[in-house]
Coordinates of C-alpha atoms in Angstrom, one line a residue:
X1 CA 24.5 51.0 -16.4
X2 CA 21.7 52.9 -17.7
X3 CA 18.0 52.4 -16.4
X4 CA 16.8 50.6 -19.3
X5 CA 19.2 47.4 -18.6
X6 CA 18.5 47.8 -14.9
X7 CA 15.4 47.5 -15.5
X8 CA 15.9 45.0 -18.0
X9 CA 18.1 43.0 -15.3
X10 CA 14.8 43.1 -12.8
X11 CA 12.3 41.9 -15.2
X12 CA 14.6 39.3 -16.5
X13 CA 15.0 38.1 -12.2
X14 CA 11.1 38.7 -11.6
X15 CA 9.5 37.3 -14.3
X16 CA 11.3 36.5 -17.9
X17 CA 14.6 34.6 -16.8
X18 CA 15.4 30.9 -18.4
X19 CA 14.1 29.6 -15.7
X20 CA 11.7 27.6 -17.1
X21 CA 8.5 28.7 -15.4
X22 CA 5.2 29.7 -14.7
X23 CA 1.1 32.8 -16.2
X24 CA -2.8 34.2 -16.4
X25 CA -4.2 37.2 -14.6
X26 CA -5.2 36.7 -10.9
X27 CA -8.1 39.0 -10.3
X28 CA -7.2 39.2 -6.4
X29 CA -6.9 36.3 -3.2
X30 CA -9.1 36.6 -0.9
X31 CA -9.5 34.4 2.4
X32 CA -13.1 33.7 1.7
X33 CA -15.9 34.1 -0.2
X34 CA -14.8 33.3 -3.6
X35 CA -15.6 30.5 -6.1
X36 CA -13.5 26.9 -5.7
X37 CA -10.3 26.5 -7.6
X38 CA -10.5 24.2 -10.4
X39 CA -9.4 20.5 -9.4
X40 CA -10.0 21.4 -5.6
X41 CA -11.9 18.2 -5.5
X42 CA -9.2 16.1 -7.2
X43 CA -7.7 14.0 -3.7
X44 CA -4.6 14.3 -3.2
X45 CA -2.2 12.5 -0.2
X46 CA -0.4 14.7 2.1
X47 CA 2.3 13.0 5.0
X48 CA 1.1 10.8 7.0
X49 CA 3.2 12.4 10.0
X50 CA 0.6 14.8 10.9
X51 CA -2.8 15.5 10.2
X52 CA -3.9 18.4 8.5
X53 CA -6.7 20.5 9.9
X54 CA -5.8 23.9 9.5
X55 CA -3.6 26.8 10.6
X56 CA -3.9 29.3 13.3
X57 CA -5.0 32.0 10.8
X58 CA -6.6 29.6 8.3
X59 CA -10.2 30.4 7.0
X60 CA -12.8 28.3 7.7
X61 CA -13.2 27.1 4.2
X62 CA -9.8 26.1 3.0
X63 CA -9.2 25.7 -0.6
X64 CA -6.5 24.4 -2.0
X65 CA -4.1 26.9 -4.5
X66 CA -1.2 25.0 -5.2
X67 CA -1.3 21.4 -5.9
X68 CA 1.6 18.9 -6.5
X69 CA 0.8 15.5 -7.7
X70 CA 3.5 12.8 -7.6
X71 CA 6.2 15.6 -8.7
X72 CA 10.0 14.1 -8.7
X73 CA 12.9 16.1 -10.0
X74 CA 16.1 14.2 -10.6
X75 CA 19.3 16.2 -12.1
X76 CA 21.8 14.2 -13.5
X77 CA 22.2 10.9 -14.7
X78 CA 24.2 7.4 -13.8
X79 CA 26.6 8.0 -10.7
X80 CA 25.9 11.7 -11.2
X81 CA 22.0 11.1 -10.6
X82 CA 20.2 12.9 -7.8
X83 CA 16.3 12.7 -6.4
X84 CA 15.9 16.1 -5.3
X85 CA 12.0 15.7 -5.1
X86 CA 10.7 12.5 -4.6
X87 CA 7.0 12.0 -5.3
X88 CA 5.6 14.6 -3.7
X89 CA 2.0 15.3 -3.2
X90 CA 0.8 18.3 -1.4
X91 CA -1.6 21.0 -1.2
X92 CA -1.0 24.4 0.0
X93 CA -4.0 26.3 0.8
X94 CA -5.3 29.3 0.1
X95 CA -5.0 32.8 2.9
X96 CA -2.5 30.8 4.6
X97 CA 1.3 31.0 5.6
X98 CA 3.3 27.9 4.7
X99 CA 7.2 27.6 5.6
X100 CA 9.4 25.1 4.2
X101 CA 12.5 23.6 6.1
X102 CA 15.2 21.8 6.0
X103 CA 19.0 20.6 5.8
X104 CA 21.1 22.1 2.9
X105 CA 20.7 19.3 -0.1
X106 CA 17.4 18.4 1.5
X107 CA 15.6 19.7 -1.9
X108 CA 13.7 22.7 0.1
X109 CA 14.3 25.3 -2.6
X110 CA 14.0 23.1 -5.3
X111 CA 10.4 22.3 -4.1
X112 CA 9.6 26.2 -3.7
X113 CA 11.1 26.9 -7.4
X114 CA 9.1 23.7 -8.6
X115 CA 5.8 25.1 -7.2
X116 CA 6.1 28.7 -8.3
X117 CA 7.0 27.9 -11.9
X118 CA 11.1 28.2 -11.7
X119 CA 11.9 24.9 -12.1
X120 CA 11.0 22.2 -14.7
X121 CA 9.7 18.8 -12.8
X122 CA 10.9 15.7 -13.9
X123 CA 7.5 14.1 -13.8
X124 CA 4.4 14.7 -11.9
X125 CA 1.5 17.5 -12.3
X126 CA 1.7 20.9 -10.4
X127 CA -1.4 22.9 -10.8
X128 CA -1.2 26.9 -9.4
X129 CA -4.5 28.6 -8.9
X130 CA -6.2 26.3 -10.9
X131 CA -4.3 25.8 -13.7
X132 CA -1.4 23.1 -14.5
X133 CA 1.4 24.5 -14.7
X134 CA 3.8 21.3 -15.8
X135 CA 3.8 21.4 -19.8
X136 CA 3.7 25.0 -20.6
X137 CA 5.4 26.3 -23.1
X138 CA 8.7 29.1 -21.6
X139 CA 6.2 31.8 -23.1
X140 CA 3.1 31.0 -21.5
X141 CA 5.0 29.7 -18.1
X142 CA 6.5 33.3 -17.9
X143 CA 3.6 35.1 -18.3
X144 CA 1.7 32.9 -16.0
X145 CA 4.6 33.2 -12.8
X146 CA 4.4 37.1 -14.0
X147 CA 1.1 37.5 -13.5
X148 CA 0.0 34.9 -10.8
X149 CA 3.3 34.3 -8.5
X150 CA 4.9 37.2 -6.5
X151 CA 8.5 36.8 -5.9
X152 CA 10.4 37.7 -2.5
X153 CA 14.3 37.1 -2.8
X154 CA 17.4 37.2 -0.7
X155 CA 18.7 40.2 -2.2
X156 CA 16.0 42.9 -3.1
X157 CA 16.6 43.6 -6.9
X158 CA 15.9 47.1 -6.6
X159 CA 16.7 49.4 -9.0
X160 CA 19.0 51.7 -7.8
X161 CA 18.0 54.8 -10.2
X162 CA 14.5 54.5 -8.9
X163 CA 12.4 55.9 -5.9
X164 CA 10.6 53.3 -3.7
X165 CA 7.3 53.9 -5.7
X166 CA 8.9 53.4 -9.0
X167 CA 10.1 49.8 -8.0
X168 CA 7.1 48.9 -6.2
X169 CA 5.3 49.9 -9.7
X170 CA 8.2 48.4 -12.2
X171 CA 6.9 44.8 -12.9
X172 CA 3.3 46.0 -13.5
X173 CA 4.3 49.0 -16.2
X174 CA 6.7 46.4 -18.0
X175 CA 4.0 43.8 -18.2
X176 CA 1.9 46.5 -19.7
X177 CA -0.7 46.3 -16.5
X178 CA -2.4 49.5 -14.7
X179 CA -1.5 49.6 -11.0
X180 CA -4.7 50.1 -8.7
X181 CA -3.8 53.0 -6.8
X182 CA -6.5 51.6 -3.8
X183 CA -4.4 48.6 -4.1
X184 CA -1.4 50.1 -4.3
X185 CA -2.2 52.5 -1.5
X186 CA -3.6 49.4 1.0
X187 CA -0.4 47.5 0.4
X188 CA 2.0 51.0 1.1
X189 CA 0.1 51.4 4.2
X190 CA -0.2 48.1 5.5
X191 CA 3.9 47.9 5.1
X192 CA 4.3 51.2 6.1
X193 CA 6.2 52.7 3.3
X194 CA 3.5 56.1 3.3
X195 CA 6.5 58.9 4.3
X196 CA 9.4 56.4 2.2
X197 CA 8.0 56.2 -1.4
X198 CA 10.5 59.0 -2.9
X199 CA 13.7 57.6 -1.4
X200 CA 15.9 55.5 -3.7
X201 CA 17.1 52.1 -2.3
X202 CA 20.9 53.6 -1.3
X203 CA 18.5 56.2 1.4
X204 CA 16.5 53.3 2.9
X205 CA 18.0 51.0 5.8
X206 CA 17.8 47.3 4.6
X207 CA 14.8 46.3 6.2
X208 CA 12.9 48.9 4.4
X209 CA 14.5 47.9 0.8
X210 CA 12.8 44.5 1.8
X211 CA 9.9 46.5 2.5
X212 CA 9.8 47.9 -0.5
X213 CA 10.2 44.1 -2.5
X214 CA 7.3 42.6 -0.4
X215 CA 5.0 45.5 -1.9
X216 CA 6.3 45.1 -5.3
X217 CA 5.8 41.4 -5.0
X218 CA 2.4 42.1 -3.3
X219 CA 1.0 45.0 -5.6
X220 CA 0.1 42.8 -8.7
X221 CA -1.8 40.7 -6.6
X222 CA -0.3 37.4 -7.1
X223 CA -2.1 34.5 -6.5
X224 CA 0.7 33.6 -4.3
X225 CA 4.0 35.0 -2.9
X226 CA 7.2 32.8 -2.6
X227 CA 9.9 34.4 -0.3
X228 CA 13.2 32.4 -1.0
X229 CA 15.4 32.4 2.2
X230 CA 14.0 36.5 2.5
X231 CA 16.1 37.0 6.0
X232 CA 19.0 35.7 4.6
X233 CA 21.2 38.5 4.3
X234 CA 19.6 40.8 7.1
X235 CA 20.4 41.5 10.6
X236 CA 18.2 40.1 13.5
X237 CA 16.1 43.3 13.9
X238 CA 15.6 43.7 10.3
X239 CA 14.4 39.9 10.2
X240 CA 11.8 40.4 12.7
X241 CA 10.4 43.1 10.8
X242 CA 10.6 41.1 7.3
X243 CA 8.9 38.3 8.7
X244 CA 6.0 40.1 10.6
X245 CA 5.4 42.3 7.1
X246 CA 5.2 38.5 5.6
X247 CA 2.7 37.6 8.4
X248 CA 0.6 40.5 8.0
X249 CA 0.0 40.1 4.3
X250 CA -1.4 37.0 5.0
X251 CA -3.7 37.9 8.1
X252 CA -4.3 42.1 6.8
X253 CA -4.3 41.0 3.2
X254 CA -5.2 37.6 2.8
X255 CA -2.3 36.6 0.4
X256 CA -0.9 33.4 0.3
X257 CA 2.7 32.9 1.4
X258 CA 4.9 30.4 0.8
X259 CA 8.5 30.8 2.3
X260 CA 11.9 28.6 2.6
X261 CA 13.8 29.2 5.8
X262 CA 16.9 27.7 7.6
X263 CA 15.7 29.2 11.1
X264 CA 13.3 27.6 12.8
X265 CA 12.1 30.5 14.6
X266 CA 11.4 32.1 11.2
X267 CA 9.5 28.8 10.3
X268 CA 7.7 29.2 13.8
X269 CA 5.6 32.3 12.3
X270 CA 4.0 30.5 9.7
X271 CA 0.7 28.7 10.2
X272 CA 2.1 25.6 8.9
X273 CA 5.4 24.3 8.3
X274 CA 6.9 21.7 5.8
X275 CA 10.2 19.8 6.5
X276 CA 12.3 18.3 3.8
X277 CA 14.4 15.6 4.1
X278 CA 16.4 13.7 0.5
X279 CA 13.5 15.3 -1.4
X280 CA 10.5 13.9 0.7
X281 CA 8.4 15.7 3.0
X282 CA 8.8 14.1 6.6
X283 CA 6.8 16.1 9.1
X284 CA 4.0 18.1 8.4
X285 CA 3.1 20.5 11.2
X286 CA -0.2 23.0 11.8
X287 CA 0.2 26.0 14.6
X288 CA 4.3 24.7 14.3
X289 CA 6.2 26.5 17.6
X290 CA 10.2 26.4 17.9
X291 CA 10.2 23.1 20.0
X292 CA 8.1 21.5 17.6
X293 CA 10.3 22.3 14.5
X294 CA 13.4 21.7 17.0
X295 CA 12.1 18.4 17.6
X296 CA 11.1 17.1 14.3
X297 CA 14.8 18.9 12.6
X298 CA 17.2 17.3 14.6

């Protein structure tokens, strides 16, 4: 295959697939000092489980960035019909680490792909860094997840012709976008990628291709990160490392970090963590540990 389908492939998974998704230039999340997101204000009910006051790394001022209001998603119809999201209404806040749980079915992903503009709802409003996102048309919705939503998968999507610093670059030069090199040279330090950036993905160990997908994802400065089920395929030592690069672009770089796990001890490093059950969020827990995930999953 030659490097203009491969990259053609990456775009196609980052940004410009069918899915039908999400688009407008994020200028940069910060963990303070910034101006309200549109519709903060607007109420909106979380779980009744357990309060929300705010995680162990959460800023003083929390502001809301994503916003789901009433959002069900049903597939199929008569005897084939499924709830996989059931009137939800959440916020997830800005300069903090969220986790989502819960048991295979439980509609987990199907919330995350909802939220970052993957998925069409069914009905309800979801509103991304303050702008609705439900009713765009595919054009707008893909530039919008391009521009606003970075995306961490299971496998890396690296393009296997390219160094590290090519991929990290390649969804910012096929949108057209100049990459800030301060930027660019704060994420590559923060991840520690500095002595790795000419090695193609075939001469880096799996936990460093993962490296290499958090700083693409991080390097256009989405307004959030998604990371769908990113230990999946890695070894426990490379897992460690994945999720403590996750932690520290939320507490080094003040991103926002949304991320679907089976493992409650991946959960456990978030400051806040979701479970799912039939499509409805049952527990809702701030400074979550193992036990308290344990307890609440079983």
């Amino acid at each position: 295959m030659n490097m203009a389908s491969q990259e053609g492939r990456v775009v196609a998974t980052l940004g410009g697939a069918r899915a039908q998704g999400a688009g407008a230039r994020n200028k940069g999340v910060q963990p303070s000092g910034q101006e309200a997101v549109p519709g903060a204000g607007r109420p909106v009910a979380t779980p009744s489980d357990v309060s929300i006051s705010g995680g162990r790394h959460a800023s003083k001022q929390r502001r809301p960035i994503v916003q789901l209001r009433n959002v069900v998603k049903v597939y199929g119809e008569g005897s084939t019909r499924v709830i996989a999201l059931d009137k939800i209404d959440l916020e997830i806040f800005e300069g903090e680490f969220t986790s989502i749980m819960g048991p295979s079915g439980s509609g987990k992903s199907t919330l995350l792909h909802a939220l970052a503009g993957l998925d069409a709802v069914t009905t309800g409003e979801i509103d991304v860094a303050g702008r609705t996102i439900t009713g765009l048309k595919d054009k707008a919705l893909t530039h919008f997840r391009r521009d606003n939503i970075g995306f961490v998968f299971q496998s890396f999507n690296l393009v296997p012709t390219l160094d590290a610093k090519a991929n990290i670059e390649l969804p910012s030069r096929l949108a057209g976008h100049k990459v800030d090199p301060h930027w660019m040279n704060q994420v590559v330090r923060a991840l520690q990628l500095d002595n790795r950036l000419t090695h193609k993905p075939h001469e880096l160990s799996g936990g460093q291709q993962q490296r290499v997908a958090v700083a693409r994802a991080l390097v256009t400065r989405p307004a959030v990160l998604v990371a769908d089920e990113p230990t999946g395929n890695l070894d426990s030592a490379a897992s460690e490392e994945v999720l403590s690069l996750l932690r520290q672009a939320v507490d080094t770089l003040g991103q926002t970090v949304i991320m679907v796990t089976h493992d409650p001890d991946a959960a456990a490093i978030a400051d806040r963590t979701l479970v799912v059950k039939d499509g409805r969020i049952v527990a809702d827990l701030n400074n979550p540990t193992i036990d308290s995930i344990t307890e609440v999953t079983r």
